[in-house]
PDB file of C-alpha atoms and ligand atoms in Angstrom:
ATOM      1  CA  MET J  30     -24.635  -8.327  -8.480  1.00 45.00           C
ATOM      2  CA  PHE J  31     -21.563  -6.813  -6.852  1.00 55.00           C
ATOM      3  CA  PHE J  32     -20.446  -3.640  -8.645  1.00 62.00           C
ATOM      4  CA  GLY J  33     -21.328  -2.899 -12.250  1.00 68.00           C
ATOM      5  CA  GLU J  34     -18.722  -1.641 -14.735  1.00 71.00           C
ATOM      6  CA  THR J  35     -19.749   1.951 -14.200  1.00 81.00           C
ATOM      7  CA  TYR J  36     -20.057   1.869 -10.413  1.00 85.00           C
ATOM      8  CA  GLU J  37     -18.506   4.809  -8.566  1.00 92.00           C
ATOM      9  CA  PRO J  38     -18.860   5.506  -4.848  1.00 94.00           C
ATOM     10  CA  PRO J  39     -20.942   8.694  -4.403  1.00 95.00           C
ATOM     11  CA  VAL J  40     -18.029  10.636  -2.847  1.00 97.00           C
ATOM     12  CA  TRP J  41     -15.809   9.848  -5.838  1.00 97.00           C
ATOM     13  CA  GLU J  42     -18.598  10.649  -8.307  1.00 96.00           C
ATOM     14  CA  LYS J  43     -19.133  14.060  -6.695  1.00 98.00           C
ATOM     15  CA  ALA J  44     -15.395  14.813  -6.658  1.00 98.00           C
ATOM     16  CA  ARG J  45     -15.172  13.811 -10.328  1.00 97.00           C
ATOM     17  CA  LYS J  46     -18.126  16.023 -11.286  1.00 97.00           C
ATOM     18  CA  ASP J  47     -16.631  18.895  -9.301  1.00 98.00           C
ATOM     19  CA  GLY J  48     -13.378  18.490 -11.235  1.00 97.00           C
ATOM     20  CA  HIS J  49     -11.328  17.363  -8.232  1.00 97.00           C
ATOM     21  CA  ILE J  50      -9.999  14.156  -9.774  1.00 97.00           C
ATOM     22  CA  SER J  51      -7.105  14.584 -12.161  1.00 97.00           C
ATOM     23  CA  HIS J  52      -7.459  13.464 -15.737  1.00 97.00           C
ATOM     24  CA  GLU J  53      -4.599  11.003 -15.243  1.00 96.00           C
ATOM     25  CA  LEU J  54      -6.153   9.405 -12.173  1.00 97.00           C
ATOM     26  CA  LEU J  55      -9.521   9.152 -13.905  1.00 96.00           C
ATOM     27  CA  LYS J  56      -7.912   7.456 -16.875  1.00 95.00           C
ATOM     28  CA  LEU J  57      -6.056   4.987 -14.649  1.00 94.00           C
ATOM     29  CA  SER J  58      -9.163   4.274 -12.616  1.00 94.00           C
ATOM     30  CA  ARG J  59     -11.087   3.217 -15.714  1.00 92.00           C
ATOM     31  CA  ASN J  60      -8.612   0.439 -16.494  1.00 90.00           C
ATOM     32  CA  TYR J  61      -7.601  -0.591 -13.000  1.00 93.00           C
ATOM     33  CA  PRO J  62      -8.894  -4.118 -12.388  1.00 92.00           C
ATOM     34  CA  ASP J  63      -9.628  -3.783  -8.669  1.00 94.00           C
ATOM     35  CA  LYS J  64     -11.940  -0.789  -8.349  1.00 94.00           C
ATOM     36  CA  VAL J  65     -12.662  -1.379  -4.665  1.00 95.00           C
ATOM     37  CA  ARG J  66      -8.933  -1.334  -3.892  1.00 97.00           C
ATOM     38  CA  LEU J  67      -8.530   1.889  -5.840  1.00 97.00           C
ATOM     39  CA  TYR J  68     -11.508   3.632  -4.250  1.00 97.00           C
ATOM     40  CA  ASN J  69     -10.354   2.520  -0.820  1.00 98.00           C
ATOM     41  CA  PHE J  70      -6.914   4.118  -1.365  1.00 98.00           C
ATOM     42  CA  TRP J  71      -8.628   7.289  -2.530  1.00 98.00           C
ATOM     43  CA  ILE J  72     -11.085   7.450   0.354  1.00 98.00           C
ATOM     44  CA  GLN J  73      -8.224   7.005   2.832  1.00 98.00           C
ATOM     45  CA  VAL J  74      -6.105   9.678   1.131  1.00 98.00           C
ATOM     46  CA  GLN J  75      -9.079  12.080   1.200  1.00 98.00           C
ATOM     47  CA  ARG J  76      -9.711  11.339   4.874  1.00 98.00           C
ATOM     48  CA  LEU J  77      -6.074  12.090   5.729  1.00 98.00           C
ATOM     49  CA  LYS J  78      -6.301  15.422   3.893  1.00 98.00           C
ATOM     50  CA  GLN J  79      -9.627  16.375   5.482  1.00 97.00           C
ATOM     51  CA  ARG J  80      -8.491  15.390   8.976  1.00 96.00           C
ATOM     52  CA  ASP J  81      -5.127  17.056   8.428  1.00 97.00           C
ATOM     53  CA  VAL J  82      -3.250  13.904   9.405  1.00 98.00           C
ATOM     54  CA  LYS J  83       0.414  14.746   9.032  1.00 98.00           C
ATOM     55  CA  GLY J  84       3.111  12.412   7.767  1.00 98.00           C
ATOM     56  CA  ASP J  85       4.654  10.860   4.700  1.00 98.00           C
ATOM     57  CA  PHE J  86       3.311   8.044   2.573  1.00 98.00           C
ATOM     58  CA  ALA J  87       5.165   4.752   2.163  1.00 98.00           C
ATOM     59  CA  GLU J  88       4.846   1.526   0.275  1.00 98.00           C
ATOM     60  CA  LEU J  89       6.546  -1.747   1.171  1.00 99.00           C
ATOM     61  CA  GLY J  90       6.337  -3.999  -1.894  1.00 98.00           C
ATOM     62  CA  VAL J  91       6.409  -1.794  -4.971  1.00 98.00           C
ATOM     63  CA  TYR J  92       7.271  -4.172  -7.840  1.00 98.00           C
ATOM     64  CA  LYS J  93       6.656  -2.102 -11.007  1.00 98.00           C
ATOM     65  CA  GLY J  94       4.990   0.747  -9.164  1.00 98.00           C
ATOM     66  CA  GLU J  95       1.391   0.178 -10.205  1.00 97.00           C
ATOM     67  CA  SER J  96      -0.221   0.777  -6.805  1.00 98.00           C
ATOM     68  CA  ALA J  97       2.461   3.378  -5.997  1.00 98.00           C
ATOM     69  CA  ARG J  98       1.434   5.318  -9.084  1.00 97.00           C
ATOM     70  CA  LEU J  99      -2.182   5.405  -7.956  1.00 97.00           C
ATOM     71  CA  ILE J 100      -1.302   6.538  -4.452  1.00 98.00           C
ATOM     72  CA  HIS J 101       1.118   9.207  -5.680  1.00 97.00           C
ATOM     73  CA  LEU J 102      -1.503  10.576  -8.088  1.00 97.00           C
ATOM     74  CA  MET J 103      -3.985  10.808  -5.243  1.00 98.00           C
ATOM     75  CA  ASP J 104      -1.722  13.159  -3.253  1.00 97.00           C
ATOM     76  CA  SER J 105       1.510  14.088  -4.981  1.00 96.00           C
ATOM     77  CA  SER J 106       2.316  16.711  -2.343  1.00 96.00           C
ATOM     78  CA  ARG J 107       3.230  14.023   0.221  1.00 97.00           C
ATOM     79  CA  MET J 108       6.722  12.618   0.443  1.00 97.00           C
ATOM     80  CA  PHE J 109       6.402   9.009  -0.723  1.00 98.00           C
ATOM     81  CA  HIS J 110       8.894   6.358   0.414  1.00 98.00           C
ATOM     82  CA  LEU J 111       9.236   3.246  -1.717  1.00 98.00           C
ATOM     83  CA  PHE J 112      10.702   0.105  -0.150  1.00 98.00           C
ATOM     84  CA  ASP J 113      11.519  -2.912  -2.295  1.00 98.00           C
ATOM     85  CA  THR J 114      14.466  -5.083  -3.231  1.00 98.00           C
ATOM     86  CA  PHE J 115      13.526  -4.235  -6.854  1.00 98.00           C
ATOM     87  CA  GLU J 116      14.877  -7.765  -7.470  1.00 98.00           C
ATOM     88  CA  GLY J 117      11.974  -9.835  -6.117  1.00 98.00           C
ATOM     89  CA  PHE J 118      11.792 -12.016  -3.010  1.00 98.00           C
ATOM     90  CA  THR J 119      14.861 -13.278  -1.177  1.00 98.00           C
ATOM     91  CA  ASN J 120      15.340 -17.007  -0.585  1.00 97.00           C
ATOM     92  CA  ALA J 121      15.658 -16.362   3.152  1.00 97.00           C
ATOM     93  CA  ASP J 122      12.161 -14.804   3.228  1.00 98.00           C
ATOM     94  CA  LEU J 123      10.691 -17.561   1.051  1.00 98.00           C
ATOM     95  CA  LYS J 124      12.144 -20.441   3.084  1.00 97.00           C
ATOM     96  CA  PRO J 125       9.640 -20.526   5.979  1.00 97.00           C
ATOM     97  CA  GLU J 126       6.591 -19.959   3.730  1.00 98.00           C
ATOM     98  CA  THR J 127       3.667 -22.353   3.354  1.00 96.00           C
ATOM     99  CA  GLY J 128       0.570 -22.000   1.162  1.00 94.00           C
ATOM    100  CA  LYS J 129       0.682 -20.067  -2.099  1.00 94.00           C
ATOM    101  CA  ALA J 130       3.922 -18.288  -1.225  1.00 96.00           C
ATOM    102  CA  ALA J 131       5.706 -21.655  -1.014  1.00 97.00           C
ATOM    103  CA  THR J 132       5.214 -22.008  -4.796  1.00 96.00           C
ATOM    104  CA  TYR J 133       7.053 -18.713  -5.411  1.00 97.00           C
ATOM    105  CA  SER J 134      10.750 -18.295  -6.158  1.00 97.00           C
ATOM    106  CA  SER J 135      13.262 -15.491  -6.135  1.00 97.00           C
ATOM    107  CA  ASN J 136      12.503 -15.026  -9.849  1.00 96.00           C
ATOM    108  CA  ASP J 137       9.004 -13.774  -9.088  1.00 96.00           C
ATOM    109  CA  PHE J 138       8.716  -9.978  -9.197  1.00 97.00           C
ATOM    110  CA  ALA J 139      12.391  -9.727 -10.205  1.00 97.00           C
ATOM    111  CA  ASP J 140      11.584  -8.170 -13.607  1.00 97.00           C
ATOM    112  CA  THR J 141      11.636  -4.580 -12.451  1.00 98.00           C
ATOM    113  CA  SER J 142      14.081  -1.793 -11.652  1.00 98.00           C
ATOM    114  CA  ILE J 143      14.136   1.551  -9.872  1.00 97.00           C
ATOM    115  CA  ASN J 144      14.240   3.387 -13.198  1.00 96.00           C
ATOM    116  CA  LYS J 145      11.209   1.536 -14.528  1.00 96.00           C
ATOM    117  CA  VAL J 146       9.298   2.300 -11.342  1.00 97.00           C
ATOM    118  CA  LEU J 147      10.154   5.998 -11.382  1.00 97.00           C
ATOM    119  CA  LYS J 148       9.218   6.217 -15.041  1.00 96.00           C
ATOM    120  CA  ASN J 149       5.927   4.461 -14.393  1.00 95.00           C
ATOM    121  CA  ILE J 150       5.042   6.654 -11.444  1.00 95.00           C
ATOM    122  CA  GLY J 151       6.042   9.866 -13.200  1.00 90.00           C
ATOM    123  CA  GLY J 152       4.719  12.980 -11.513  1.00 77.00           C
ATOM    124  CA  ASN J 153       6.553  14.879  -8.826  1.00 82.00           C
ATOM    125  CA  THR J 154       9.695  12.772  -8.426  1.00 85.00           C
ATOM    126  CA  ASP J 155      11.137  15.260  -5.911  1.00 94.00           C
ATOM    127  CA  LYS J 156       8.578  13.782  -3.576  1.00 97.00           C
ATOM    128  CA  ILE J 157       9.605  10.177  -4.166  1.00 97.00           C
ATOM    129  CA  LYS J 158      12.323   8.596  -2.080  1.00 97.00           C
ATOM    130  CA  VAL J 159      13.462   5.137  -3.038  1.00 98.00           C
ATOM    131  CA  HIS J 160      14.862   2.786  -0.368  1.00 98.00           C
ATOM    132  CA  PRO J 161      16.178  -0.188  -2.298  1.00 98.00           C
ATOM    133  CA  GLY J 162      17.211  -3.456  -0.674  1.00 98.00           C
ATOM    134  CA  HIS J 163      15.910  -6.119   1.609  1.00 98.00           C
ATOM    135  CA  PHE J 164      13.442  -4.774   4.176  1.00 98.00           C
ATOM    136  CA  PRO J 165      13.946  -4.213   7.147  1.00 98.00           C
ATOM    137  CA  ASP J 166      17.700  -3.824   6.448  1.00 98.00           C
ATOM    138  CA  SER J 167      16.817  -1.008   4.036  1.00 98.00           C
ATOM    139  CA  ALA J 168      15.227   0.939   6.901  1.00 98.00           C
ATOM    140  CA  VAL J 169      18.226   0.713   9.216  1.00 97.00           C
ATOM    141  CA  GLY J 170      19.727   4.128   9.898  1.00 93.00           C
ATOM    142  CA  LEU J 171      16.958   6.085   8.164  1.00 95.00           C
ATOM    143  CA  GLN J 172      16.036   9.364   9.758  1.00 94.00           C
ATOM    144  CA  GLU J 173      12.904   9.189  11.909  1.00 95.00           C
ATOM    145  CA  TYR J 174      10.035   9.701   9.488  1.00 97.00           C
ATOM    146  CA  ASN J 175       6.373   9.856  10.472  1.00 98.00           C
ATOM    147  CA  PHE J 176       3.822   8.254   8.228  1.00 98.00           C
ATOM    148  CA  ALA J 177       0.183   9.027   7.468  1.00 98.00           C
ATOM    149  CA  LEU J 178      -0.390   6.157   5.032  1.00 99.00           C
ATOM    150  CA  VAL J 179       1.548   2.956   4.496  1.00 99.00           C
ATOM    151  CA  ASN J 180       0.631   0.465   1.813  1.00 99.00           C
ATOM    152  CA  MET J 181       2.074  -2.967   2.590  1.00 98.00           C
ATOM    153  CA  ASP J 182       2.125  -5.483  -0.228  1.00 98.00           C
ATOM    154  CA  ALA J 183       5.093  -7.774   0.353  1.00 98.00           C
ATOM    155  CA  ASP J 184       3.146 -11.073   0.401  1.00 98.00           C
ATOM    156  CA  LEU J 185       5.296 -12.952   2.928  1.00 98.00           C
ATOM    157  CA  TYR J 186       5.574 -13.449   6.697  1.00 98.00           C
ATOM    158  CA  ASN J 187       9.004 -11.861   7.284  1.00 98.00           C
ATOM    159  CA  PRO J 188       8.571  -8.518   5.512  1.00 98.00           C
ATOM    160  CA  THR J 189       4.969  -8.163   6.736  1.00 98.00           C
ATOM    161  CA  LYS J 190       6.008  -8.719  10.352  1.00 98.00           C
ATOM    162  CA  ALA J 191       9.005  -6.400   9.978  1.00 98.00           C
ATOM    163  CA  GLY J 192       6.872  -3.789   8.195  1.00 98.00           C
ATOM    164  CA  LEU J 193       4.245  -3.691  10.936  1.00 98.00           C
ATOM    165  CA  GLU J 194       6.950  -3.460  13.603  1.00 98.00           C
ATOM    166  CA  TYR J 195       8.658  -0.615  11.763  1.00 98.00           C
ATOM    167  CA  PHE J 196       5.715   1.447  10.503  1.00 98.00           C
ATOM    168  CA  TYR J 197       3.135   1.144  13.285  1.00 98.00           C
ATOM    169  CA  PRO J 198       5.159   3.066  15.928  1.00 98.00           C
ATOM    170  CA  ARG J 199       5.912   5.738  13.315  1.00 98.00           C
ATOM    171  CA  LEU J 200       2.280   6.053  12.174  1.00 98.00           C
ATOM    172  CA  SER J 201       0.573   9.348  13.023  1.00 98.00           C
ATOM    173  CA  GLN J 202      -2.625   9.261  15.040  1.00 97.00           C
ATOM    174  CA  GLY J 203      -5.419   8.839  12.509  1.00 98.00           C
ATOM    175  CA  GLY J 204      -2.926   7.368  10.029  1.00 98.00           C
ATOM    176  CA  VAL J 205      -3.546   4.107   8.228  1.00 98.00           C
ATOM    177  CA  ILE J 206      -1.630   0.950   7.345  1.00 99.00           C
ATOM    178  CA  ILE J 207      -3.202  -0.875   4.414  1.00 99.00           C
ATOM    179  CA  ILE J 208      -2.165  -4.516   3.963  1.00 99.00           C
ATOM    180  CA  HIS J 209      -2.962  -6.293   0.725  1.00 98.00           C
ATOM    181  CA  ASP J 210      -3.693 -10.036   0.344  1.00 98.00           C
ATOM    182  CA  TYR J 211      -5.129 -10.811   3.762  1.00 98.00           C
ATOM    183  CA  ASN J 212      -6.617 -14.102   2.632  1.00 97.00           C
ATOM    184  CA  GLU J 213      -6.074 -17.797   3.267  1.00 96.00           C
ATOM    185  CA  LYS J 214      -3.788 -18.229   0.245  1.00 96.00           C
ATOM    186  CA  TRP J 215      -1.102 -16.107   1.934  1.00 97.00           C
ATOM    187  CA  GLU J 216      -0.649 -18.067   5.143  1.00 97.00           C
ATOM    188  CA  GLY J 217       2.525 -16.328   6.323  1.00 98.00           C
ATOM    189  CA  LEU J 218       1.139 -12.854   5.725  1.00 98.00           C
ATOM    190  CA  VAL J 219      -2.097 -13.608   7.597  1.00 98.00           C
ATOM    191  CA  LYS J 220      -0.076 -15.055  10.493  1.00 98.00           C
ATOM    192  CA  ALA J 221       2.125 -11.942  10.679  1.00 98.00           C
ATOM    193  CA  VAL J 222      -0.911  -9.626  10.676  1.00 98.00           C
ATOM    194  CA  ASP J 223      -2.833 -11.677  13.257  1.00 98.00           C
ATOM    195  CA  GLU J 224       0.170 -11.919  15.605  1.00 98.00           C
ATOM    196  CA  PHE J 225       0.767  -8.177  15.382  1.00 98.00           C
ATOM    197  CA  SER J 226      -2.872  -7.164  15.719  1.00 98.00           C
ATOM    198  CA  ALA J 227      -3.156  -9.166  18.946  1.00 98.00           C
ATOM    199  CA  LYS J 228      -0.671  -6.701  20.492  1.00 97.00           C
ATOM    200  CA  ILE J 229      -2.334  -3.389  19.534  1.00 98.00           C
ATOM    201  CA  PRO J 230      -5.578  -1.705  20.629  1.00 97.00           C
ATOM    202  CA  GLU J 231      -6.923  -1.162  17.101  1.00 97.00           C
ATOM    203  CA  GLN J 232      -9.224  -3.603  15.314  1.00 97.00           C
ATOM    204  CA  LEU J 233      -8.456  -4.854  11.816  1.00 98.00           C
ATOM    205  CA  VAL J 234     -10.812  -3.425   9.199  1.00 98.00           C
ATOM    206  CA  VAL J 235     -11.305  -5.810   6.281  1.00 97.00           C
ATOM    207  CA  ILE J 236     -12.003  -4.350   2.832  1.00 97.00           C
ATOM    208  CA  PRO J 237     -13.908  -6.545   0.362  1.00 95.00           C
ATOM    209  CA  ASP J 238     -11.631  -5.884  -2.610  1.00 95.00           C
ATOM    210  CA  LEU J 239     -10.470  -8.643  -4.948  1.00 95.00           C
ATOM    211  CA  ASP J 240      -7.677  -9.979  -2.719  1.00 96.00           C
ATOM    212  CA  SER J 241      -8.991  -8.925   0.672  1.00 96.00           C
ATOM    213  CA  THR J 242      -7.147  -5.956   2.051  1.00 98.00           C
ATOM    214  CA  VAL J 243      -7.007  -5.257   5.757  1.00 98.00           C
ATOM    215  CA  MET J 244      -6.398  -1.883   7.427  1.00 98.00           C
ATOM    216  CA  ILE J 245      -5.165  -0.630  10.764  1.00 98.00           C
ATOM    217  CA  LEU J 246      -6.321   2.918  11.540  1.00 98.00           C
ATOM    218  CA  LYS J 247      -4.242   4.283  14.369  1.00 97.00           C
ATOM    219  CA  ASN J 248      -6.329   5.523  17.269  1.00 93.00           C
ATOM    220  CA  ARG J 249      -6.295   9.153  18.229  1.00 84.00           C
ATOM    221  CA  LEU J 250      -5.571   9.611  21.894  1.00 72.00           C
TER     222      LEU J 250
HETATM  223  C1  LIG L 540       3.024  -8.232  -5.005  1.00 61.09           C
HETATM  224  S1  LIG L 540       4.476  -7.321  -5.325  1.00 61.09           S
HETATM  225  C2  LIG L 540       3.977  -5.644  -5.053  1.00 61.09           C
HETATM  226  C3  LIG L 540       2.923  -5.169  -6.029  1.00 61.09           C
HETATM  227  C4  LIG L 540       2.602  -3.680  -5.986  1.00 61.09           C
HETATM  228  N1  LIG L 540       2.291  -3.198  -4.656  1.00 61.09           N
HETATM  229  C5  LIG L 540       1.412  -3.363  -6.872  1.00 61.09           C
HETATM  230  O1  LIG L 540       0.246  -3.503  -6.438  1.00 61.09           O
HETATM  231  O2  LIG L 540       1.625  -2.967  -8.016  1.00 61.09           O
HETATM  232  C6  LIG L 540       5.461  -7.741  -3.937  1.00 61.09           C
HETATM  233  C7  LIG L 540       6.794  -7.014  -3.846  1.00 61.09           C
HETATM  234  O3  LIG L 540       7.312  -7.151  -2.523  1.00 61.09           O
HETATM  235  C8  LIG L 540       8.719  -7.119  -2.583  1.00 61.09           C
HETATM  236  N2  LIG L 540       9.288  -7.685  -1.352  1.00 61.09           N
HETATM  237  C9  LIG L 540       8.919  -8.829  -0.741  1.00 61.09           C
HETATM  238  N3  LIG L 540       9.681  -9.037   0.348  1.00 61.09           N
HETATM  239  C10 LIG L 540      10.531  -7.988   0.460  1.00 61.09           C
HETATM  240  C11 LIG L 540      11.554  -7.613   1.402  1.00 61.09           C
HETATM  241  N4  LIG L 540      11.858  -8.338   2.485  1.00 61.09           N
HETATM  242  N5  LIG L 540      12.223  -6.456   1.179  1.00 61.09           N
HETATM  243  C12 LIG L 540      11.941  -5.675   0.111  1.00 61.09           C
HETATM  244  N6  LIG L 540      10.978  -5.984  -0.813  1.00 61.09           N
HETATM  245  C13 LIG L 540      10.281  -7.125  -0.647  1.00 61.09           C
HETATM  246  C14 LIG L 540       9.031  -7.934  -3.837  1.00 61.09           C
HETATM  247  O4  LIG L 540      10.319  -7.628  -4.340  1.00 61.09           O
HETATM  248  C15 LIG L 540       7.887  -7.534  -4.790  1.00 61.09           C
HETATM  249  O5  LIG L 540       8.287  -6.510  -5.673  1.00 61.09           O
END
């Protein structure tokens, strides 16, 4: 048996009993299909608070804002940058793909909009900054932000490679990049992560959630 329906990691259970988990987050957590993914986000967000790791949060690959909503609820005091075309994949990014991504088209994930995402996330929208457009073009000319947590969920080789190249140098010491879908179905994504990780001192930490997430925790000097 893996995790039962009512499984909670002890740290989460204690925080819940102590009243430190908002009603909204608790409600979402009960229906969220990938509990390990959710608890992993939460444990990382708690670690960043406890260790006083400075920096903004970011997500590359937002779609309708489901994971963004979770992350924002976990620490709505952080500035949260959302990067997406909000129109799905581009043909240029899809072209070199093999594996599962090769069966995707520019219609996938196109049924969203900035307004829908902001409505879905709700909460402290002063803290949410939307960067629409094709990444990395959408990051050109941005002021120099520092990041404490980056959730990457863009599925393909090009945006994953570009995301690691953009976010890693701007990641605070002790900060974390979380990359969803590190599994053999997403050949381009795995290639981008493996190529990048060969160039940095940190090891990849694999999380046994439903789609296999991998994390890079930036070393402290
Ligand atoms: C799997 S969805 C994200 C799901 C979301 N993180 C969640 O868990 O609810 C992938 C998203 O990546 C976006 N994306 C992929 N390549 C991109 C690129 N080069 N620039 C901007 N957005 C991109 C797509 O538009 C799509 O919305």
